[in-house]
Amino acid sequence: MISAILSYEFLQNAFLSGLIIGFIAPLLGLFIVVRRLALIADALSHVALAGIAGSLYLSQQVLFFTGLNPVYFGIASAVGGSLLIEKLRGMYRHYEELAIPVILSAGIGFGAIFISLSKGFGSDLVGYLFGSVSAVSRQDLVIVIVIAIIVIAYIRFLYKELFVLSFDPDYAKVSGVNSKYIQMVFMVITALVIGASMRIVGILLVSSLMTIPVAAAMQQAKSFKGAMIYSIIFGEAAVIVGLIIAYYLDIAPGGTIVVTSIGILLFVLTWKKIQGKRNARIVEEGIV
Amino acid sequence: MTNHIIQLDDVSFSYDHSIVLDHIHLEVGEGEFWALIGPNGSGKSTLINIILGLLKPSSGSVELFGSDINSFKHRERIGYVSQKSNSFNSGFPATVLEVVRSGLTRKSGLFRSFSKKDEQKALKSLGIVGMESFARQNIGELSGGQQQRVFIARALVGEPDLLIMDEPTVGIDQQNVASFYSMLNELNRDHGIAIVLVTHEIDLVTDLATHVACLNRSIHFHGIQSDYKKMDDEDISNWYGHPVRRVHQFETEVDQ
Ligand SMILES: Nc1ncnc2c1ncn2[C@@H]1O[C@H](COP(=O)(O)OP(=O)(O)OP(=O)(O)O)[C@@H](O)[C@H]1O
Ligand SMILES: [Mg+2]
């Protein structure tokens, strides 16, 4: 495996991208989960699907689009979708969650139209849906690196603000945090992370990489910093194990990564239960 | 002109069609300790939310520290405990220390990280409410009253010039309520911090407060504490809409 990575460029691309998104997806995912926005990630990834499908269709029709990386389209449409969700959330104040199914359906709807127009599923599209070990190009890797830098800078420099905003939005407003602006950028950042991750885990499974490692981390951590560290560790473990399995079995990495992360979650839940029982027994025996 | 910390001028507010606040005038000066009292649903929390800028008044103007609320920049000067502080998501992974430190978000400055000093300030603030030994615990694992004390610590950590608290002592046991009020007294008297306190514990608090405002859609009384004490229980009952009997602690002590 190691020697294969050293000798094949496509494997280097896949593994480096994997390691990077294993870091940024759960990192941002933590903020998404504690703010109960997990469905937004789902909606945005389906908007990215529409963008990808649209670009694949156009590349069949118009020469200009043939040379253009569909990832750009996916990212652009996800960013557009994120701004639209914000707008809709503002309009339906009391039904904020209504914006999400609307955008999600729109994404699937346009996606379905473009897929049908292009006469069905090409192998390209399957790669975008479930991820791919072999299809990650140098250019894709560069996109992932640029996005990672943006995301990490955003969280590094607005950590305090993001924390208050997540824990207590009213208090954030009272204490003068510019919630509206930070929230807007947050949505765009989410769209970017989805764009970065879709090459490896696939559009349909992006949101799982943002939420499942976080779900496991929240079982373990007492502090927010701790939850962040655990999320990243679990995310990286899932990506590394998932990619290796996918490489040897020659299957889509999206599936193996997500199933691995679910395995981690189950392990953590079981571990916690066993520990809980043990503690209870210690207490009982202490009383007796 | 004295410097007003809060100035409400002809403020009205309605949710949809029902008028909740009707032409409110209120001025809170430096070093004053106001008790804002009134029955359930009388608009106290609504008024607080307007003062904080969480709600916009239908008409009238709000000034904080002499500048209009819409252009008011120094929000770190305000400490706030809301009526439903502990309605947060109880599975939230955060320690008590992280929550209290978040009260320094604005003060530490944009794009900056918290420093070691911020952490010490948070610990000191936790000390004030007697919770420093819980600093590393998860906030969701505390009892309701303990959480409330943590939120009070968060309001105090930035050393505000104005403390606004909406029923902060709900769920806190008697002994801690007493020490909380004596702490408020100290902050107000010795440090000159202005306080607006919404409460139903009228007997306890009117002895501490320098001023009292009775709200029930409109302000029925506002003035200094001694004038409030001279009022008849009957008048107050009329504003409340149900009988209220105040027990004056000093009098009862003399009686005994
Ligand atoms: N979000 C809302 N939408 C519509 N009406 C509301 C809303 N919040 C409060 N009200 C109404 O406004 C009035 C004032 O409510 P408010 O919460 O300010 O009362 P309060 O004095 O703080 O009461 P309490 O002592 O119970 O805390 C009530 O009649 C209430 O029904
Ligand atoms: Mg209230």
XYZ file of C-alpha atoms and ligand atoms in Angstrom:
576
model
C 0.000 0.000 0.000
C 2.664 2.516 1.070
C 4.756 1.763 -1.977
C 1.677 2.063 -4.168
C 0.986 5.502 -2.677
C 4.563 6.532 -3.301
C 4.505 5.410 -6.908
C 1.032 6.420 -8.123
C 0.079 10.052 -8.293
C -3.675 9.375 -8.210
C -3.278 7.536 -4.897
C -1.303 10.411 -3.462
C -4.065 12.768 -4.508
C -6.730 10.582 -2.988
C -4.921 10.029 0.311
C -3.849 13.615 0.803
C -7.345 14.886 -0.007
C -8.755 12.233 2.312
C -6.524 13.274 5.203
C -7.473 16.908 4.714
C -11.216 16.388 4.555
C -11.000 13.921 7.448
C -9.824 16.987 9.358
C -12.040 19.812 8.113
C -15.352 17.984 7.642
C -15.737 16.877 11.294
C -14.192 20.153 12.516
C -16.877 22.216 10.835
C -19.357 19.416 11.461
C -19.073 19.964 15.221
C -20.459 23.487 14.850
C -23.138 22.195 12.492
C -24.241 19.473 14.902
C -24.360 21.585 18.058
C -26.363 24.200 16.195
C -28.739 21.480 15.005
C -28.096 22.304 11.370
C -27.162 18.794 10.215
C -29.968 18.799 7.665
C -28.548 21.910 6.056
C -25.392 20.040 5.141
C -27.609 17.412 3.557
C -29.589 19.975 1.596
C -26.445 21.694 0.341
C -24.876 18.467 -0.828
C -27.941 17.795 -2.952
C -27.612 21.246 -4.442
C -24.015 20.351 -5.254
C -25.425 17.267 -6.985
C -27.512 19.484 -9.240
C -24.398 21.509 -10.070
C -22.322 18.439 -10.862
C -25.061 16.808 -12.921
C -25.643 20.088 -14.758
C -21.979 20.449 -15.558
C -21.679 16.836 -16.735
C -24.665 17.407 -19.011
C -23.276 20.662 -20.384
C -19.925 19.036 -21.048
C -21.717 16.627 -23.392
C -23.388 19.500 -25.190
C -21.065 22.478 -25.218
C -17.397 22.195 -26.036
C -16.449 24.978 -23.613
C -17.605 22.974 -20.598
C -15.759 19.799 -21.552
C -12.473 21.058 -20.188
C -13.961 22.553 -17.030
C -13.743 20.668 -13.732
C -17.310 19.802 -12.580
C -16.146 20.302 -8.993
C -16.206 24.050 -9.603
C -19.855 23.802 -10.575
C -20.666 21.680 -7.575
C -19.022 24.183 -5.248
C -20.605 27.180 -6.955
C -24.098 25.751 -6.767
C -23.643 24.703 -3.124
C -22.503 28.223 -2.258
C -25.494 29.638 -4.159
C -27.766 27.217 -2.306
C -26.287 28.227 1.053
C -27.057 31.883 0.418
C -30.550 30.974 -0.693
C -31.175 28.989 2.492
C -30.115 31.990 4.564
C -32.476 34.199 2.598
C -35.383 31.761 2.981
C -34.692 31.308 6.687
C -35.016 35.046 7.091
C -38.308 35.125 5.222
C -39.978 32.293 7.122
C -39.010 33.413 10.601
C -41.131 30.967 12.494
C -40.578 28.074 10.096
C -36.845 28.330 9.621
C -36.574 24.593 9.072
C -38.893 24.892 6.069
C -36.063 26.368 4.013
C -34.138 23.117 4.210
C -36.565 20.690 2.517
C -37.321 23.311 -0.112
C -33.670 23.644 -1.085
C -33.073 19.907 -0.767
C -35.931 19.109 -3.133
C -34.783 21.760 -5.565
C -31.333 20.161 -5.597
C -32.659 16.669 -6.257
C -35.156 18.002 -8.794
C -32.566 19.775 -10.923
C -30.157 16.891 -10.438
C -32.759 14.420 -11.729
C -33.481 16.578 -14.767
C -29.834 16.885 -15.745
C -29.142 13.202 -15.132
C -32.091 12.200 -17.355
C -31.042 14.673 -20.025
C -27.557 13.175 -20.077
C -29.143 9.776 -20.696
C -28.537 8.223 -17.337
C -25.679 7.529 -14.982
C -22.170 7.635 -16.398
C -19.307 6.236 -14.351
C -18.262 9.847 -13.768
C -21.486 10.574 -11.979
C -21.227 7.462 -9.826
C -17.802 8.687 -8.738
C -19.318 11.980 -7.626
C -22.183 10.280 -5.826
C -20.166 7.804 -3.767
C -16.604 9.043 -4.033
C -13.653 7.597 -5.845
C -10.076 6.597 -5.112
C -8.874 6.852 -8.668
C -10.608 9.958 -9.991
C -9.000 12.592 -7.742
C -6.821 14.847 -9.882
C -3.988 17.166 -8.876
C -6.371 20.022 -9.557
C -8.945 18.515 -7.194
C -6.251 18.234 -4.539
C -5.325 21.886 -4.971
C -8.987 22.880 -4.568
C -9.177 20.825 -1.367
C -6.042 22.458 0.020
C -7.272 25.977 -0.716
C -10.644 25.274 0.868
C -8.978 23.727 3.918
C -6.915 26.860 4.462
C -10.033 29.041 4.285
C -12.003 26.821 6.670
C -9.234 26.501 9.237
C -8.576 30.249 9.180
C -12.280 30.964 9.633
C -12.574 28.687 12.658
C -9.226 29.719 14.103
C -9.993 33.432 14.000
C -13.692 33.351 14.853
C -13.598 30.521 17.381
C -14.904 32.630 20.282
C -17.686 34.113 18.228
C -18.682 30.747 16.761
C -18.768 29.236 20.232
C -21.140 31.848 21.708
C -23.252 31.800 18.608
C -23.616 28.025 18.891
C -24.196 27.894 22.622
C -26.498 30.850 23.077
C -27.487 32.898 20.004
C -29.397 35.527 21.994
C -26.488 36.088 24.309
C -24.199 36.380 21.283
C -26.369 39.150 19.938
C -26.510 40.965 23.271
C -22.754 40.786 23.626
C -22.313 42.433 20.255
C -21.241 39.489 18.115
C -22.068 40.208 14.498
C -24.238 37.106 14.205
C -25.711 37.831 10.836
C -22.420 38.226 9.067
C -20.737 35.279 10.770
C -23.753 33.100 10.040
C -23.707 34.038 6.363
C -20.038 33.150 6.058
C -20.711 29.959 8.015
C -23.142 28.801 5.361
C -20.682 29.532 2.583
C -17.932 27.682 4.463
C -20.249 24.697 4.853
C -20.824 24.716 1.111
C -17.074 24.843 0.529
C -16.410 21.868 2.801
C -19.086 19.900 0.971
C -17.432 20.841 -2.305
C -14.040 19.733 -1.011
C -15.307 16.444 0.365
C -17.473 15.202 -2.483
C -14.602 13.846 -4.588
C -13.608 11.428 -1.824
C -16.784 10.556 0.104
C -19.293 11.477 -2.571
C -22.156 13.926 -2.593
C -24.613 11.562 -0.948
C -22.338 10.800 1.992
C -20.652 14.150 2.648
C -22.973 15.105 5.447
C -22.306 11.785 7.200
C -18.617 12.605 7.482
C -19.616 15.936 9.007
C -21.977 14.446 11.570
C -21.180 10.830 12.535
C -17.660 11.429 13.927
C -19.119 14.376 15.845
C -21.908 12.213 17.251
C -19.258 9.802 18.533
C -17.105 12.643 19.889
C -20.000 14.151 21.834
C -20.367 10.884 23.725
C -16.786 11.158 24.884
C -16.036 14.827 25.417
C -16.878 17.082 28.345
C -15.496 20.251 26.791
C -15.943 21.900 23.443
C -12.206 21.717 22.749
C -12.317 18.017 23.604
C -15.275 17.425 21.301
C -13.320 19.131 18.552
C -10.255 16.943 19.034
C -12.266 13.704 19.261
C -14.277 14.645 16.161
C -11.111 15.086 14.145
C -9.531 11.873 15.458
C -12.652 9.835 14.646
C -12.995 11.546 11.256
C -9.395 10.812 10.310
C -9.663 7.212 11.505
C -12.775 6.671 9.382
C -11.179 8.206 6.288
C -7.898 6.297 6.588
C -9.474 2.912 7.290
C -12.205 3.542 4.714
C -9.774 4.512 1.967
C -7.545 1.492 2.574
C -10.487 -0.914 2.442
C -11.845 0.809 -0.663
C -8.451 0.568 -2.361
C -8.032 -3.157 -1.713
C -11.613 -4.092 -2.555
C -11.662 -1.646 -5.455
C -14.968 -0.089 -4.386
C -16.260 3.448 -3.793
C -14.604 4.964 -0.684
C -17.723 6.890 0.351
C -19.383 3.708 1.517
C -16.396 2.294 3.375
C -15.632 5.615 5.084
C -19.167 6.108 6.321
C -19.582 2.502 7.437
C -16.283 2.764 9.320
C -17.450 5.921 11.050
C -20.669 4.195 12.052
C -18.535 1.356 13.423
C -16.621 3.904 15.495
C -19.862 5.416 16.771
C -21.208 2.010 17.804
C -17.931 1.181 19.512
C -18.001 4.441 21.470
C -21.634 3.931 22.485
C -20.968 0.369 23.648
C -17.833 1.437 25.483
C -19.763 4.128 27.292
C -22.462 1.694 28.303
C -19.939 -0.800 29.661
C -18.225 1.951 31.612
C -21.542 3.185 32.946
C -22.389 -0.312 34.177
C -19.003 -0.686 35.773
C -19.380 2.619 37.583
C -22.823 1.654 38.771
C -21.444 -1.609 40.136
C -18.668 0.202 41.973
C -21.256 2.448 43.588
C -23.445 -0.515 44.568
C -20.590 -2.487 46.020
C -19.442 0.615 47.852
C -22.829 0.855 49.519
C -22.906 -2.850 50.444
C -27.869 66.740 32.864
C -27.035 63.572 34.717
C -25.603 60.709 32.734
C -28.257 58.167 32.034
C -27.199 54.616 31.497
C -30.554 53.592 30.131
C -33.071 56.016 28.732
C -36.393 54.787 27.400
C -38.445 57.449 25.714
C -42.072 56.768 24.911
C -41.416 53.119 24.116
C -44.351 51.009 22.951
C -44.351 47.439 21.762
C -46.926 44.967 20.515
C -46.766 41.347 19.445
C -48.957 41.080 16.376
C -52.066 42.826 17.667
C -51.860 42.894 21.448
C -50.129 45.846 23.013
C -47.607 44.619 25.553
C -45.826 47.871 26.407
C -47.635 51.168 26.352
C -45.671 54.434 26.244
C -42.898 53.579 28.648
C -40.602 56.243 30.014
C -37.765 55.083 32.190
C -34.371 56.464 33.079
C -31.693 54.531 34.876
C -28.836 56.653 36.155
C -25.292 55.798 37.159
C -24.982 53.676 40.242
C -28.719 53.013 40.509
C -30.146 49.642 41.390
C -33.590 49.161 39.910
C -36.010 46.422 40.807
C -38.473 45.885 37.967
C -41.562 44.171 39.298
C -44.962 43.190 37.970
C -47.208 40.153 37.548
C -46.659 37.369 34.996
C -47.156 38.537 31.455
C -46.858 42.202 32.372
C -44.124 42.806 29.804
C -40.988 42.731 31.982
C -39.010 40.365 29.780
C -40.225 42.165 26.693
C -38.964 45.443 28.101
C -35.602 43.865 28.932
C -35.331 42.490 25.402
C -35.985 45.951 24.026
C -33.330 47.484 26.264
C -30.876 44.864 25.022
C -31.798 45.370 21.378
C -33.136 41.832 20.925
C -36.525 43.316 20.070
C -37.185 46.568 18.265
C -39.811 48.843 19.838
C -42.857 49.624 17.684
C -42.314 53.264 18.560
C -40.143 55.320 20.860
C -36.404 55.392 21.385
C -33.853 53.561 23.500
C -30.507 55.009 24.530
C -27.706 53.152 26.265
C -24.836 55.056 27.859
C -25.975 58.152 25.997
C -25.999 56.734 22.500
C -28.889 55.433 20.464
C -29.217 51.653 20.697
C -28.792 51.203 16.961
C -25.383 52.826 17.002
C -24.350 51.605 20.472
C -20.993 49.893 20.187
C -19.806 49.091 23.703
C -21.807 45.998 24.384
C -19.070 44.613 26.603
C -20.274 47.154 29.188
C -23.460 45.145 29.678
C -23.738 41.920 31.621
C -26.898 39.931 31.052
C -28.687 36.969 32.574
C -31.805 35.977 30.673
C -34.956 34.439 32.117
C -34.418 31.261 30.167
C -30.657 30.947 30.316
C -30.752 27.292 31.094
C -32.977 26.331 28.206
C -29.847 25.578 26.166
C -29.296 22.223 24.497
C -28.285 20.100 27.496
C -26.141 17.772 25.391
C -23.914 20.653 24.387
C -20.273 19.692 24.872
C -18.919 22.603 26.868
C -17.364 22.961 30.291
C -18.502 25.480 32.862
C -15.233 27.344 32.311
C -15.783 27.554 28.550
C -19.273 28.951 29.085
C -18.173 31.596 31.571
C -15.178 32.565 29.435
C -17.516 33.122 26.497
C -18.720 36.192 28.407
C -15.406 37.780 27.404
C -15.921 37.256 23.664
C -16.397 40.889 22.857
C -13.863 42.185 25.342
C -11.019 40.034 24.001
C -11.466 41.516 20.551
C -12.284 40.168 17.120
C -9.947 37.547 15.613
C -8.182 37.077 18.955
C -8.004 33.918 21.005
C -8.675 33.750 24.713
C -5.598 34.184 26.858
C -4.531 32.583 30.116
C -5.673 35.777 31.786
C -9.179 35.356 30.399
C -9.267 31.922 31.950
C -8.237 33.341 35.314
C -10.941 35.979 35.082
C -13.488 33.247 34.383
C -12.290 31.257 37.390
C -12.474 34.335 39.588
C -15.995 35.033 38.402
C -16.949 31.440 39.156
C -15.510 31.986 42.611
C -17.919 34.856 43.179
C -20.905 32.547 42.675
C -19.217 29.705 44.556
C -18.846 27.438 41.554
C -15.100 27.365 40.897
C -14.808 23.703 41.825
C -17.138 22.885 38.911
C -15.002 24.679 36.321
C -14.000 21.563 34.377
C -17.410 19.891 34.491
C -19.790 19.649 31.601
C -22.424 22.374 31.840
C -25.260 19.956 31.034
C -24.404 17.775 34.025
C -25.126 20.518 36.552
C -28.410 21.056 38.369
C -30.673 23.880 37.189
C -29.717 26.156 40.070
C -26.023 25.483 39.547
C -26.370 26.293 35.865
C -28.087 29.529 36.751
C -25.144 30.473 38.959
C -22.810 29.754 36.062
C -24.805 32.132 33.858
C -24.558 34.785 36.533
C -20.790 34.269 36.507
C -20.802 34.675 32.735
C -22.608 38.003 33.125
C -20.072 39.194 35.701
C -16.870 38.056 34.027
C -16.524 41.082 31.752
C -16.756 43.487 34.710
C -19.755 45.269 33.205
C -20.958 48.770 34.115
C -24.557 47.676 33.775
C -26.039 44.374 34.872
C -29.399 43.347 33.468
C -30.967 40.275 35.005
C -34.314 38.688 34.306
C -35.288 36.578 37.313
C -31.760 35.335 37.860
C -32.490 33.592 41.129
C -35.140 31.196 39.872
C -34.184 27.701 41.000
C -31.460 28.839 43.356
C -31.675 27.726 46.980
C -32.318 30.171 49.804
C -28.802 30.367 51.099
C -27.360 31.065 47.683
C -30.078 33.593 46.917
C -29.087 35.475 50.056
C -25.412 35.457 49.144
C -26.269 36.399 45.553
C -28.215 39.432 46.691
C -25.519 40.520 49.076
C -23.091 40.220 46.169
C -25.361 42.416 44.037
C -25.507 44.898 46.849
C -21.733 44.974 47.022
C -21.326 45.357 43.254
C -23.761 48.225 43.291
C -22.580 50.024 46.419
C -18.850 49.468 46.300
C -18.236 49.274 42.564
C -20.995 51.606 41.371
C -22.380 49.097 38.891
C -25.883 49.959 37.735
C -28.339 47.079 38.013
C -31.734 46.327 36.539
C -33.229 43.302 38.196
C -36.517 41.691 37.212
C -37.885 39.711 40.092
C -40.939 38.386 41.846
C -39.212 38.407 45.229
C -40.473 41.889 45.964
C -39.938 41.893 49.692
C -36.384 40.704 49.549
C -35.284 42.908 46.771
C -36.909 46.217 47.477
C -34.703 46.492 50.531
C -31.652 46.259 48.324
C -32.770 48.271 45.348
C -32.361 52.006 45.292
C -35.268 52.355 42.860
C -38.400 50.423 42.023
C -40.476 50.303 38.843
C -43.848 48.571 38.732
C -44.802 47.459 35.266
C -48.076 46.162 33.963
C -48.219 47.117 30.325
C -47.441 50.645 31.379
C -45.302 51.840 34.248
C -47.565 52.317 37.259
C -44.935 53.529 39.635
C -41.322 54.398 39.354
C -39.202 56.117 41.892
C -36.910 55.698 44.832
C -37.286 52.801 47.195
C -38.514 54.783 50.186
C -41.400 56.236 48.170
C -42.308 52.763 47.012
C -42.432 51.596 50.612
C -44.784 54.369 51.555
C -47.353 53.155 49.031
C -50.406 51.252 50.141
C -50.525 47.551 49.480
C -53.925 48.272 47.998
C -52.499 50.469 45.249
C -49.962 47.867 44.339
C -52.664 45.199 44.314
C -54.595 47.305 41.825
C -51.657 47.379 39.446
C -51.010 43.708 39.854
C -54.659 42.870 39.360
C -54.626 40.630 42.412
C -54.007 41.169 46.139
C -50.393 41.749 47.095
C -49.192 42.054 50.649
C -45.685 43.230 51.221
C -43.792 42.153 54.264
C -41.270 44.735 55.311
C -38.371 42.927 56.798
C -37.404 45.702 59.169
C -40.913 46.053 60.512
C -41.298 42.346 61.101
C -38.028 42.300 62.932
C -39.201 45.158 65.177
C -42.481 43.338 65.774
C -40.605 40.356 67.036
N -43.058 35.660 21.314
C -44.244 36.165 21.700
N -45.276 36.233 20.811
C -46.466 36.743 21.177
N -46.746 37.195 22.407
C -45.782 37.153 23.338
C -44.476 36.629 23.033
N -43.709 36.716 24.140
C -44.497 37.250 25.088
N -45.733 37.524 24.617
C -46.839 38.150 25.371
O -46.386 39.381 25.845
C -46.820 39.614 27.169
C -45.640 39.985 28.040
O -44.750 38.884 28.136
P -43.397 38.976 28.965
O -42.647 37.735 28.714
O -42.730 40.260 28.670
O -43.952 38.987 30.465
P -43.148 38.982 31.846
O -43.562 40.200 32.580
O -41.719 38.793 31.624
O -43.789 37.725 32.545
P -43.108 36.652 33.564
O -43.207 37.220 34.925
O -44.009 35.461 33.434
O -41.735 36.383 33.114
C -47.544 38.359 27.606
O -48.915 38.632 27.587
C -47.212 37.326 26.578
O -48.330 36.530 26.310
Mg -40.361 37.341 32.053
